[in-house]
Amino acid sequence: MKTAIIPISKTGIEVARLLDRELPDAAIYTTLEESGCTPIDSVSDFIREQFHHFDAFIFIGAMGICVRAIAPVVTDKHTGPAVVCVDSTGQYAVSVLSGHIGGANALTRLLAGILGAEPVVTTQSDRTGLWTLDELPRRFGWYNEGVPVEALARFVDRLPTALLLEVRDRGTAWMESHRPPHVEVFYQEEDIDKKRFKLLIAVSPRKPALAAEMPAVCYYPKVVRLGVGLAHLAVPAQSIKEQIAACLQAVGVPWQAVAGVASIDVKVGEPFLK
């Protein structure tokens, strides 16, 4: 799909560059002076001259600018290209024009998956698409060791999936409100019947035991606080760190889930806490 990505302001440049890297046959066109982008004199003139030379246009900016730019050239829905508007922070992707025939609805869901954004498709027959598992950590600030190919395949094939949520944050709230039909939510690992499910997705500070028994995708939010007593002051800081790492490993908690280290205030000068 030949696609023109049009960032309206510098705020949207990074969003545009991310989409450019992920979309085949796409290029960035902008009035801004940015390396790696094709310069244009005017967004309106570019749209008027090139509207039927591209399969899709992605505006990065305000919806009003997008609508005003395409208004003079919009005619028949059977011949127009797909138009999608993404806000400059990459939080929303909105299908604007040629939803079904031009593929804007499908493109909207694709862009939302790439950005970890919320797809906005107002066509009555459409619903939210599947999550893009690789993008969730970047959007919600979680750590992830990677999405196994087998796990990804099972998810997109809509096999029965158990979603274990052992924390509550913006990301888990979003997952619950955008839950695909083949995903069932659990809040305690012992409630999951492993015979019923083919995939485990977990948002937790620890790796669930079930991850050793079925394909799993584990996301680790920064929610762990280490309470350190430091009773033995003669122990080197590196040794203390190694002991803590061993404790974390024993319970399946990665360092990336640690949000901070705490002790009583009289220990503030100790080398390890520094």
Backbone as JSON, one array per atom type, in Angstrom:
{
  "sequence": "MKTAIIPISKTGIEVARLLDRELPDAAIYTTLEESGCTPIDSVSDFIREQFHHFDAFIFIGAMGICVRAIAPVVTDKHTGPAVVCVDSTGQYAVSVLSGHIGGANALTRLLAGILGAEPVVTTQSDRTGLWTLDELPRRFGWYNEGVPVEALARFVDRLPTALLLEVRDRGTAWMESHRPPHVEVFYQEEDIDKKRFKLLIAVSPRKPALAAEMPAVCYYPKVVRLGVGLAHLAVPAQSIKEQIAACLQAVGVPWQAVAGVASIDVKVGEPFLK",
  "N": [[0.85, -1.19, 0.0], [0.82, 2.02, -1.05], [1.8, 4.72, 0.78], [1.35, 7.9, 2.23], [2.76, 9.66, 4.82], [1.98, 12.26, 6.92], [3.18, 14.48, 9.0], [2.06, 17.16, 10.97], [3.16, 18.9, 12.81], [6.21, 19.41, 14.74], [5.91, 17.9, 17.0], [4.69, 15.57, 16.23], [6.59, 14.18, 14.8], [8.19, 11.99, 15.71], [6.29, 9.98, 16.02], [5.53, 9.75, 13.35], [7.95, 8.83, 12.24], [8.21, 6.33, 13.47], [5.99, 4.95, 12.37], [6.77, 5.05, 9.71], [8.98, 3.36, 9.73], [7.77, 0.93, 10.19], [5.84, 0.46, 8.25], [5.52, -0.86, 5.03], [6.47, 0.52, 1.86], [5.99, 3.21, 2.47], [6.27, 6.76, 3.09], [7.51, 9.83, 4.51], [6.09, 12.99, 4.29], [6.47, 16.41, 4.55], [6.13, 19.82, 5.67], [8.0, 20.64, 7.37], [11.44, 21.05, 8.31], [13.12, 18.34, 8.24], [15.36, 15.66, 8.54], [15.59, 12.88, 6.29], [13.01, 13.03, 5.4], [10.54, 13.81, 2.88], [10.4, 16.96, 1.51], [7.67, 19.29, 1.34], [5.8, 22.05, 0.03], [3.27, 22.87, 0.82], [0.67, 21.45, 2.71], [-2.02, 21.3, 1.91], [-1.83, 21.81, -0.88], [-0.28, 19.63, -1.64], [-1.98, 17.47, -1.05], [-4.1, 18.02, -2.8], [-2.84, 17.71, -5.29], [-1.79, 15.12, -5.2], [-3.69, 13.31, -4.32], [-4.98, 11.11, -5.56], [-2.88, 9.54, -6.18], [-1.87, 7.98, -4.24], [-2.37, 5.16, -2.07], [-3.07, 5.46, 0.54], [-3.36, 7.94, 3.12], [-1.83, 9.22, 5.96], [-2.41, 11.3, 8.47], [-0.67, 13.11, 10.93], [-1.62, 14.67, 13.56], [-3.96, 17.3, 14.36], [-7.45, 16.58, 13.99], [-9.07, 18.46, 12.69], [-7.36, 19.82, 10.91], [-6.69, 17.75, 9.19], [-9.24, 17.16, 8.06], [-9.89, 19.59, 6.77], [-7.88, 19.65, 4.88], [-8.41, 17.5, 3.14], [-10.99, 17.94, 2.31], [-11.59, 19.5, -0.13], [-11.08, 17.65, -2.14], [-12.47, 15.35, -1.81], [-14.64, 13.04, -3.16], [-16.05, 10.53, -4.48], [-16.77, 7.63, -2.6], [-15.98, 5.19, -3.52], [-13.69, 5.47, -4.96], [-11.79, 6.96, -3.6], [-8.76, 7.3, -1.62], [-7.58, 5.6, 1.37], [-7.88, 7.33, 4.45], [-6.42, 8.25, 7.43], [-6.28, 9.61, 10.67], [-3.93, 10.38, 13.09], [-3.33, 11.28, 16.42], [-0.89, 13.67, 17.64], [0.54, 12.62, 19.76], [0.36, 9.94, 19.51], [-1.69, 8.43, 20.7], [-4.24, 7.94, 19.77], [-5.8, 6.54, 16.92], [-7.6, 7.35, 14.14], [-10.11, 6.39, 11.94], [-10.88, 8.01, 9.01], [-11.7, 8.33, 6.29], [-12.99, 6.34, 3.6], [-13.42, 3.8, 4.86], [-14.2, 0.97, 4.66], [-14.04, 0.16, 1.83], [-11.74, 1.5, 0.91], [-9.97, 0.66, 2.82], [-9.38, 1.98, 5.2], [-10.3, 1.41, 7.78], [-9.1, -1.04, 8.43], [-6.44, -0.22, 8.22], [-6.38, 1.64, 10.27], [-6.61, 0.0, 12.55], [-4.27, -1.41, 12.26], [-2.31, 0.62, 12.55], [-2.88, 1.38, 15.16], [-2.1, -0.9, 16.47], [0.67, -0.88, 15.98], [1.45, 1.45, 17.3], [0.47, 1.12, 19.84], [-1.88, 2.36, 20.33], [-5.26, 3.63, 20.72], [-7.7, 2.37, 18.61], [-10.0, 4.13, 16.6], [-12.86, 3.5, 15.2], [-15.68, 4.18, 13.55], [-17.54, 2.91, 12.01], [-20.38, 0.88, 12.02], [-20.3, -1.92, 11.82], [-17.8, -2.68, 12.47], [-15.29, -3.68, 14.88], [-13.04, -3.46, 17.66], [-9.68, -4.39, 16.92], [-7.25, -7.06, 17.35], [-4.8, -7.06, 20.03], [-1.49, -5.76, 19.63], [1.05, -7.48, 20.63], [3.78, -6.99, 20.95], [3.98, -4.26, 21.23], [2.8, -3.37, 23.55], [4.47, -3.18, 25.96], [6.05, -0.85, 25.49], [4.12, 1.12, 25.36], [2.91, 1.09, 27.9], [4.91, 1.14, 29.76], [6.06, -1.24, 30.69], [8.22, -4.06, 31.38], [9.46, -6.54, 29.17], [10.48, -9.72, 28.11], [10.37, -10.43, 25.52], [8.26, -11.6, 22.83], [7.36, -14.8, 22.3], [7.4, -16.66, 19.25], [5.61, -18.79, 18.93], [3.72, -18.19, 20.88], [2.69, -15.77, 19.92], [1.53, -16.68, 17.52], [-0.5, -18.35, 18.49], [-2.09, -16.48, 19.75], [-2.97, -14.72, 17.68], [-4.37, -16.58, 16.23], [-6.53, -16.84, 17.74], [-6.79, -18.66, 19.87], [-7.87, -20.18, 22.97], [-7.17, -18.02, 25.6], [-5.61, -17.19, 28.63], [-5.67, -14.42, 30.68], [-3.72, -13.12, 33.04], [-3.89, -10.92, 35.62], [-2.1, -9.43, 37.92], [-1.54, -7.03, 38.94], [-2.77, -3.63, 39.11], [-3.1, -1.14, 36.82], [-2.83, 1.58, 34.44], [-2.42, 0.25, 32.04], [-3.39, -2.42, 32.45], [-6.05, -1.86, 32.91], [-6.76, -0.89, 30.41], [-6.38, -3.21, 28.86], [-8.39, -4.87, 29.9], [-10.71, -3.47, 29.16], [-10.52, -3.59, 26.43], [-10.66, -6.22, 25.7], [-10.26, -9.09, 23.72], [-12.64, -11.55, 22.47], [-11.68, -14.17, 22.85], [-10.12, -14.15, 25.08], [-9.78, -14.61, 28.52], [-10.14, -13.2, 31.73], [-8.16, -13.36, 34.69], [-7.4, -13.05, 38.17], [-5.93, -14.34, 40.02], [-3.46, -16.8, 39.97], [-3.98, -19.47, 40.66], [-6.59, -19.85, 39.96], [-6.73, -20.44, 37.31], [-7.48, -22.82, 34.93], [-5.39, -24.92, 33.55], [-5.85, -26.8, 31.6], [-7.79, -25.82, 29.98], [-6.8, -23.7, 28.52], [-4.67, -22.36, 25.94], [-2.74, -20.48, 25.87], [-0.93, -18.17, 27.86], [-1.13, -14.92, 29.1], [0.45, -12.61, 31.05], [0.39, -9.97, 33.42], [2.4, -8.95, 35.72], [4.58, -8.71, 38.61], [6.14, -10.91, 38.78], [7.25, -14.05, 37.34], [4.8, -16.26, 36.36], [4.12, -19.61, 37.55], [2.8, -21.17, 35.72], [3.85, -20.38, 33.32], [5.84, -22.08, 32.67], [4.57, -24.24, 31.72], [2.97, -23.77, 29.54], [2.84, -21.92, 26.41], [3.76, -18.54, 26.9], [3.33, -15.01, 27.52], [4.91, -12.57, 29.22], [4.54, -9.66, 31.07], [6.2, -7.18, 32.89], [5.49, -4.88, 35.22], [6.82, -1.92, 36.85], [6.68, -2.31, 40.0], [7.73, -3.31, 42.31], [9.12, -2.91, 45.52], [12.12, -2.79, 47.25], [12.9, -3.66, 50.48], [15.47, -2.89, 52.54], [17.52, -3.91, 55.14], [20.22, -3.82, 56.02], [21.87, -4.79, 58.12], [24.38, -5.83, 58.48], [27.0, -4.05, 58.24], [29.54, -4.29, 57.27], [29.54, -5.75, 54.99], [30.32, -5.82, 51.55], [28.97, -3.57, 49.07], [28.5, -4.67, 46.5], [28.24, -7.35, 47.08], [25.89, -7.37, 48.57], [24.1, -6.59, 46.62], [24.26, -8.79, 44.91], [23.18, -10.77, 46.56], [20.56, -9.85, 46.83], [19.76, -10.01, 44.15], [19.79, -12.78, 43.83], [17.72, -13.48, 45.55], [15.56, -12.25, 44.26], [15.58, -13.65, 41.84], [14.91, -16.18, 42.74], [12.22, -15.97, 43.29], [11.23, -15.33, 40.86], [11.25, -12.67, 39.96], [12.22, -10.07, 37.9], [15.0, -7.71, 37.73], [14.1, -5.47, 36.39], [11.54, -5.03, 37.26], [11.73, -3.73, 39.6], [11.02, -0.9, 41.42], [12.15, 0.72, 43.31], [14.42, 1.17, 46.14], [14.33, 0.8, 49.63], [14.96, 1.92, 52.99], [15.48, 2.53, 56.54], [15.73, 5.95, 57.66], [18.15, 6.54, 58.96], [20.03, 5.07, 57.7], [20.76, 6.31, 55.39], [23.23, 7.15, 54.48], [24.66, 4.91, 53.78], [26.85, 3.04, 51.64], [25.71, 1.14, 49.79], [23.0, 1.94, 49.53], [23.36, 4.43, 48.42]],
  "CA": [[0.0, 0.0, 0.0], [1.61, 3.25, -1.15], [1.26, 5.52, 1.88], [1.98, 9.18, 2.57], [2.63, 10.02, 6.22], [2.08, 13.72, 6.93], [3.17, 15.11, 10.32], [1.73, 18.57, 10.86], [4.07, 19.68, 13.66], [7.37, 18.66, 15.21], [5.47, 16.97, 18.04], [4.32, 14.29, 15.63], [7.65, 13.61, 13.96], [8.61, 10.67, 16.18], [5.22, 9.06, 15.65], [5.66, 9.55, 11.9], [9.14, 8.01, 11.97], [7.9, 4.96, 13.88], [5.12, 4.37, 11.35], [7.56, 4.91, 8.49], [9.83, 2.17, 9.88], [6.96, -0.29, 10.28], [4.96, 0.3, 7.1], [6.19, -0.96, 3.74], [6.06, 1.45, 0.8], [5.51, 4.46, 3.06], [7.26, 7.83, 3.16], [7.06, 11.0, 5.25], [6.03, 14.24, 3.53], [6.22, 17.43, 5.55], [6.63, 21.19, 5.44], [9.05, 20.86, 8.36], [12.8, 20.71, 7.88], [13.51, 17.14, 8.97], [16.16, 14.74, 7.73], [14.93, 11.65, 5.93], [11.63, 13.29, 4.98], [10.38, 14.5, 1.62], [9.82, 18.29, 1.78], [6.57, 19.8, 0.53], [5.57, 23.46, 0.33], [1.96, 23.07, 1.45], [-0.08, 20.21, 2.89], [-3.22, 21.37, 1.08], [-1.45, 21.64, -2.28], [0.18, 18.25, -1.82], [-3.17, 16.6, -1.09], [-4.84, 18.29, -4.02], [-2.1, 17.2, -6.45], [-1.4, 13.72, -5.07], [-4.72, 12.55, -3.63], [-5.29, 9.85, -6.24], [-1.62, 8.85, -6.5], [-1.5, 7.17, -3.08], [-3.42, 4.28, -1.55], [-3.45, 5.88, 1.89], [-2.75, 9.12, 3.73], [-1.86, 9.21, 7.42], [-2.13, 12.61, 9.05], [-0.25, 13.09, 12.33], [-1.97, 15.99, 14.07], [-5.36, 17.54, 14.7], [-8.45, 16.12, 13.03], [-9.55, 19.59, 11.9], [-6.42, 20.07, 9.81], [-6.87, 16.63, 8.26], [-10.51, 17.31, 7.34], [-9.81, 20.74, 5.87], [-6.96, 19.35, 3.78], [-8.97, 16.55, 2.17], [-12.36, 18.33, 1.92], [-11.79, 19.92, -1.52], [-10.85, 16.58, -3.13], [-13.3, 14.18, -1.51], [-15.78, 12.9, -4.09], [-16.74, 9.25, -4.43], [-16.13, 6.72, -1.64], [-15.49, 4.01, -4.2], [-12.42, 5.74, -5.64], [-10.87, 7.69, -2.76], [-7.8, 6.53, -0.82], [-7.81, 5.54, 2.82], [-7.35, 8.46, 5.22], [-6.42, 8.01, 8.88], [-5.68, 10.7, 11.44], [-3.34, 9.96, 14.37], [-2.95, 12.48, 17.18], [0.56, 13.86, 17.64], [1.17, 11.83, 20.82], [0.23, 8.52, 19.19], [-2.62, 7.76, 21.6], [-5.47, 7.59, 19.05], [-5.77, 6.43, 15.46], [-9.01, 7.53, 13.77], [-10.47, 6.16, 10.55], [-11.54, 9.23, 8.55], [-12.3, 8.24, 4.95], [-12.85, 5.06, 2.9], [-13.22, 2.79, 5.9], [-14.25, -0.41, 4.16], [-13.56, -0.03, 0.46], [-10.36, 1.96, 0.8], [-9.15, -0.03, 3.8], [-8.97, 2.85, 6.3], [-10.57, 0.77, 9.07], [-8.03, -2.01, 8.67], [-5.21, 0.53, 8.45], [-6.48, 2.22, 11.61], [-6.29, -1.03, 13.53], [-2.83, -1.7, 12.11], [-1.55, 1.72, 13.16], [-3.09, 1.3, 16.61], [-1.24, -1.99, 16.94], [2.07, -0.44, 15.93], [1.68, 2.53, 18.27], [-0.15, 0.87, 21.13], [-2.9, 3.4, 20.44], [-6.66, 3.18, 20.69], [-8.29, 2.56, 17.29], [-11.33, 4.73, 16.61], [-13.54, 3.12, 13.96], [-17.09, 4.46, 13.84], [-18.41, 2.06, 11.2], [-21.13, 0.05, 12.97], [-20.0, -3.34, 11.71], [-16.42, -2.94, 12.89], [-14.98, -3.7, 16.3], [-11.61, -3.32, 17.94], [-8.86, -5.52, 16.51], [-6.41, -7.71, 18.36], [-3.64, -6.34, 20.54], [-0.16, -6.05, 19.12], [1.69, -7.82, 21.89], [5.12, -6.41, 21.04], [3.93, -2.82, 21.47], [2.23, -3.05, 24.87], [5.45, -2.7, 26.95], [6.44, 0.53, 25.21], [3.01, 2.03, 25.65], [2.52, 1.14, 29.31], [6.08, 1.2, 30.62], [6.34, -2.55, 31.26], [9.37, -4.8, 30.85], [9.08, -7.8, 28.54], [11.65, -10.41, 27.59], [10.12, -10.78, 24.13], [7.06, -12.38, 22.57], [7.7, -16.01, 21.55], [6.66, -16.82, 17.99], [4.49, -19.71, 19.14], [2.7, -17.48, 21.65], [2.06, -14.82, 19.01], [0.7, -17.43, 16.59], [-1.7, -18.8, 19.19], [-2.93, -15.32, 20.04], [-3.64, -14.24, 16.46], [-5.3, -17.63, 15.82], [-7.65, -16.72, 18.68], [-6.92, -19.82, 20.73], [-8.24, -19.78, 24.33], [-6.06, -17.32, 26.26], [-5.82, -16.74, 30.0], [-5.0, -13.15, 30.98], [-3.51, -13.02, 34.49], [-3.59, -9.55, 36.02], [-1.75, -9.4, 39.34], [-1.41, -5.62, 39.32], [-3.75, -2.77, 38.49], [-2.56, 0.13, 36.35], [-3.49, 2.06, 33.23], [-2.32, -0.78, 31.0], [-4.3, -3.53, 32.7], [-7.41, -1.35, 32.71], [-6.97, -0.84, 28.96], [-6.52, -4.58, 28.36], [-9.71, -5.38, 30.27], [-11.76, -2.79, 28.4], [-10.35, -3.92, 25.02], [-10.38, -7.66, 25.71], [-10.86, -9.89, 22.64], [-13.54, -12.59, 22.99], [-11.02, -15.43, 23.2], [-9.29, -13.9, 26.25], [-10.51, -14.62, 29.8], [-9.34, -12.52, 32.75], [-8.01, -13.94, 36.02], [-6.63, -12.21, 39.09], [-5.1, -15.25, 40.8], [-2.98, -17.87, 39.1], [-4.58, -20.75, 41.02], [-7.93, -19.95, 39.37], [-6.62, -20.77, 35.89], [-7.48, -24.24, 34.59], [-4.43, -25.01, 32.45], [-6.35, -27.71, 30.57], [-8.72, -25.08, 29.12], [-6.17, -22.6, 27.79], [-3.52, -22.66, 25.09], [-1.79, -19.37, 25.96], [-1.0, -17.35, 29.06], [-0.58, -13.57, 29.08], [0.48, -12.19, 32.45], [0.93, -8.68, 33.83], [2.74, -9.29, 37.1], [5.99, -8.49, 38.9], [6.84, -12.2, 38.83], [6.9, -14.99, 36.27], [3.91, -17.29, 36.9], [4.55, -21.0, 37.4], [2.18, -21.7, 34.51], [4.66, -20.02, 32.15], [6.7, -23.23, 32.35], [3.72, -25.33, 31.25], [2.31, -23.42, 28.28], [3.4, -20.68, 25.84], [3.36, -17.4, 27.75], [3.87, -13.67, 27.32], [4.92, -11.98, 30.56], [4.85, -8.23, 31.17], [6.58, -6.87, 34.27], [5.44, -3.46, 35.57], [7.7, -1.51, 37.95], [5.85, -2.18, 41.2], [8.4, -3.95, 43.44], [9.97, -2.08, 46.38], [13.01, -3.6, 48.07], [13.17, -3.16, 51.82], [16.82, -3.36, 52.86], [17.84, -3.59, 56.53], [21.65, -3.51, 56.12], [22.32, -5.02, 59.49], [25.81, -6.14, 58.45], [27.54, -2.92, 57.5], [30.85, -4.6, 56.69], [29.37, -6.48, 53.74], [30.46, -4.93, 50.39], [27.73, -3.26, 48.35], [28.31, -5.61, 45.4], [27.77, -8.61, 47.66], [24.48, -7.17, 48.91], [23.34, -6.6, 45.36], [24.2, -10.18, 44.42], [22.23, -11.5, 47.4], [19.22, -9.41, 46.45], [19.48, -10.59, 42.83], [19.49, -14.19, 44.03], [16.38, -13.54, 46.13], [14.6, -11.92, 43.2], [15.55, -14.76, 40.89], [14.24, -17.31, 43.38], [10.77, -15.78, 43.22], [10.86, -15.02, 39.48], [11.08, -11.23, 39.76], [13.4, -9.47, 37.25], [15.42, -6.39, 38.23], [13.35, -4.41, 35.71], [10.27, -4.81, 37.96], [12.01, -3.02, 40.84], [10.79, 0.54, 41.29], [12.96, 1.48, 44.25], [15.0, 0.51, 47.3], [13.99, 1.59, 50.8], [15.45, 1.54, 54.31], [15.18, 3.6, 57.49], [16.46, 7.17, 57.29], [19.51, 6.62, 59.5], [20.92, 4.32, 56.81], [20.84, 7.03, 54.12], [24.62, 7.34, 54.06], [25.33, 3.66, 53.46], [27.29, 2.98, 50.22], [24.8, 0.41, 48.9], [21.82, 2.75, 49.24], [23.78, 5.49, 47.48]],
  "C": [[0.89, 1.24, 0.0], [1.01, 4.29, -0.2], [2.07, 6.79, 2.09], [1.69, 9.48, 4.04], [2.92, 11.51, 6.35], [2.03, 14.24, 8.36], [2.96, 16.62, 10.18], [2.68, 19.44, 11.68], [5.21, 18.8, 14.12], [6.99, 17.65, 16.29], [5.16, 15.6, 17.47], [5.4, 13.61, 14.83], [8.04, 12.21, 14.41], [7.55, 9.62, 15.89], [5.3, 8.73, 14.16], [6.83, 8.63, 11.57], [8.9, 6.54, 12.36], [7.02, 4.27, 12.84], [5.89, 4.13, 10.06], [8.44, 3.66, 8.55], [9.01, 0.88, 9.77], [6.11, -0.56, 9.04], [5.75, 0.18, 5.8], [5.63, 0.05, 2.74], [5.43, 2.72, 1.37], [6.64, 5.48, 3.08], [6.64, 9.01, 3.89], [7.16, 12.23, 4.36], [5.66, 15.35, 4.51], [6.76, 18.8, 5.12], [7.74, 21.53, 6.43], [10.41, 20.48, 7.79], [13.3, 19.56, 8.75], [14.27, 16.2, 8.05], [15.38, 13.45, 7.46], [13.49, 11.8, 5.48], [11.61, 14.02, 3.64], [9.73, 15.86, 1.87], [8.69, 18.63, 0.83], [6.33, 21.25, 0.95], [4.29, 23.69, 1.11], [1.25, 21.73, 1.55], [-1.3, 20.2, 1.97], [-2.9, 21.15, -0.4], [-1.01, 20.21, -2.56], [-1.0, 17.29, -1.92], [-3.93, 16.8, -2.39], [-4.16, 17.66, -5.24], [-1.88, 15.69, -6.4], [-2.49, 12.8, -4.52], [-5.0, 11.2, -4.26], [-4.04, 9.1, -6.68], [-1.13, 7.99, -5.35], [-2.69, 6.29, -2.68], [-3.93, 4.74, -0.19], [-2.7, 7.13, 2.3], [-2.92, 9.0, 5.25], [-1.47, 10.59, 7.9], [-1.73, 12.42, 10.51], [-0.51, 14.49, 12.88], [-3.46, 16.09, 14.35], [-6.31, 17.08, 13.59], [-8.93, 17.25, 12.14], [-8.67, 19.88, 10.71], [-6.56, 18.99, 8.75], [-8.12, 16.83, 7.41], [-10.46, 18.46, 6.35], [-8.92, 20.45, 4.67], [-7.6, 18.45, 2.72], [-10.32, 17.0, 1.63], [-12.5, 18.71, 0.45], [-11.68, 18.79, -2.54], [-11.68, 15.33, -2.86], [-14.5, 14.15, -2.45], [-16.51, 11.59, -3.84], [-16.01, 8.29, -3.5], [-15.56, 5.47, -2.29], [-14.12, 4.23, -4.84], [-11.39, 6.44, -4.76], [-9.93, 6.78, -1.99], [-8.23, 6.47, 0.64], [-7.18, 6.76, 3.48], [-7.52, 8.14, 6.7], [-5.74, 9.19, 9.54], [-5.21, 10.15, 12.78], [-2.97, 11.23, 15.14], [-1.44, 12.51, 17.36], [1.28, 13.09, 18.74], [1.06, 10.33, 20.57], [-0.72, 7.75, 20.08], [-3.89, 7.28, 20.88], [-5.19, 7.52, 17.55], [-7.23, 6.4, 15.0], [-9.2, 7.29, 12.27], [-11.32, 7.32, 10.06], [-12.31, 9.01, 7.25], [-12.0, 6.88, 4.34], [-12.56, 3.91, 3.87], [-13.18, 1.38, 5.39], [-13.56, -0.56, 2.81], [-12.1, 0.37, 0.32], [-9.42, 1.34, 1.81], [-8.72, 0.82, 4.98], [-9.22, 2.2, 7.67], [-9.48, -0.24, 9.42], [-6.71, -1.31, 8.95], [-5.21, 1.16, 9.83], [-6.11, 1.21, 12.68], [-4.81, -1.41, 13.47], [-1.98, -0.64, 12.79], [-1.68, 1.68, 14.68], [-2.22, 0.2, 17.2], [0.21, -1.6, 16.99], [2.37, 0.53, 17.06], [1.24, 2.18, 19.69], [-1.23, 1.91, 21.41], [-4.29, 2.79, 20.49], [-7.22, 3.42, 19.3], [-9.7, 3.12, 17.4], [-11.94, 4.48, 15.24], [-15.03, 3.24, 14.22], [-18.05, 3.66, 12.98], [-19.07, 1.03, 12.1], [-20.69, -1.4, 12.95], [-18.59, -3.69, 12.17], [-16.28, -2.97, 14.4], [-13.47, -3.62, 16.46], [-10.86, -4.57, 17.54], [-8.03, -6.07, 17.66], [-5.28, -6.8, 18.82], [-2.39, -6.71, 19.76], [0.74, -6.24, 20.33], [3.07, -7.18, 22.05], [5.1, -4.94, 21.44], [3.42, -2.45, 22.86], [3.27, -2.57, 25.88], [5.85, -1.24, 26.72], [5.34, 1.5, 25.6], [2.78, 2.2, 27.15], [3.7, 1.11, 30.28], [6.4, -0.11, 31.31], [7.63, -3.11, 30.67], [8.88, -6.12, 30.28], [10.32, -8.42, 27.93], [11.51, -10.78, 26.12], [8.86, -11.63, 24.01], [7.44, -13.6, 21.74], [6.82, -16.16, 20.31], [5.44, -17.7, 18.19], [3.36, -19.02, 19.9], [1.95, -16.5, 20.76], [1.11, -15.53, 18.06], [-0.6, -17.89, 17.26], [-2.65, -17.64, 19.47], [-3.68, -14.87, 18.79], [-4.59, -15.29, 15.89], [-6.5, -17.72, 16.76], [-7.88, -18.01, 19.48], [-7.22, -19.35, 22.16], [-7.04, -19.25, 25.12], [-6.46, -16.88, 27.65], [-5.0, -15.47, 30.22], [-4.93, -13.0, 32.49], [-3.07, -11.61, 34.84], [-3.36, -9.51, 37.53], [-1.4, -8.0, 39.81], [-2.56, -4.86, 38.66], [-3.07, -1.47, 38.1], [-3.29, 0.52, 35.08], [-3.51, 1.0, 32.13], [-3.28, -1.93, 31.22], [-5.76, -3.1, 32.54], [-7.74, -1.3, 31.22], [-7.18, -2.24, 28.4], [-7.9, -5.15, 28.7], [-10.81, -4.76, 29.42], [-11.67, -3.08, 26.9], [-10.09, -5.42, 24.84], [-11.05, -8.37, 24.53], [-11.68, -11.03, 23.22], [-12.83, -13.87, 23.43], [-10.11, -15.31, 24.42], [-10.17, -13.85, 27.5], [-9.6, -14.08, 30.89], [-9.35, -13.29, 34.07], [-7.15, -13.01, 36.87], [-5.75, -13.03, 40.02], [-4.73, -16.45, 39.93], [-3.67, -19.19, 39.39], [-5.98, -20.93, 40.44], [-7.91, -20.39, 37.91], [-6.55, -22.28, 35.71], [-6.6, -24.43, 33.35], [-4.89, -25.94, 31.34], [-7.24, -26.97, 29.57], [-8.02, -24.12, 28.18], [-4.9, -23.05, 27.05], [-2.44, -21.59, 25.18], [-2.03, -18.63, 27.26], [-0.39, -15.99, 28.77], [-0.67, -13.05, 30.51], [1.04, -10.78, 32.6], [1.15, -8.81, 35.34], [4.2, -8.95, 37.35], [6.81, -9.77, 38.93], [6.44, -13.04, 37.63], [6.01, -16.08, 36.86], [4.45, -18.69, 36.67], [3.99, -21.61, 36.13], [2.97, -21.39, 33.25], [5.6, -21.15, 31.76], [5.9, -24.38, 31.74], [2.98, -25.03, 29.96], [2.99, -22.18, 27.71], [2.87, -19.48, 26.61], [4.04, -16.13, 27.29], [3.76, -12.97, 28.66], [5.35, -10.52, 30.49], [5.1, -7.9, 32.65], [6.51, -5.36, 34.51], [6.38, -3.17, 36.73], [6.86, -1.27, 39.2], [6.53, -2.75, 42.45], [9.26, -2.94, 44.19], [10.82, -3.0, 47.26], [13.21, -2.94, 49.42], [14.48, -3.74, 52.31], [17.16, -2.92, 54.28], [19.28, -3.19, 56.74], [22.16, -3.64, 57.55], [23.84, -5.25, 59.54], [26.52, -5.09, 57.61], [28.87, -3.23, 56.83], [30.73, -5.32, 55.35], [29.48, -5.51, 52.56], [29.13, -4.73, 49.65], [27.46, -4.26, 47.24], [27.76, -6.94, 45.91], [26.29, -8.52, 48.03], [23.62, -7.23, 47.66], [23.2, -8.02, 44.82], [23.22, -11.01, 45.24], [20.79, -11.13, 47.05], [18.82, -10.01, 45.1], [19.1, -12.06, 42.94], [18.09, -14.37, 44.62], [15.31, -13.26, 45.07], [14.45, -13.07, 42.22], [14.77, -15.95, 41.46], [12.73, -17.2, 43.31], [10.31, -15.31, 41.84], [10.62, -13.56, 39.19], [12.33, -10.66, 39.1], [13.74, -8.11, 37.87], [14.56, -5.28, 37.64], [12.0, -4.13, 36.37], [10.46, -4.01, 39.24], [11.89, -1.52, 40.62], [11.64, 1.35, 42.26], [13.46, 0.62, 45.39], [14.75, 1.4, 48.51], [14.67, 1.02, 52.05], [15.08, 2.66, 55.27], [16.13, 4.76, 57.25], [17.87, 7.23, 57.83], [20.52, 5.87, 58.65], [21.2, 5.06, 55.5], [22.26, 7.18, 53.61], [25.33, 6.07, 53.67], [25.64, 3.55, 51.96], [26.3, 2.25, 49.31], [23.57, 1.24, 48.54], [22.16, 3.9, 48.3], [23.85, 4.94, 46.08]]
}
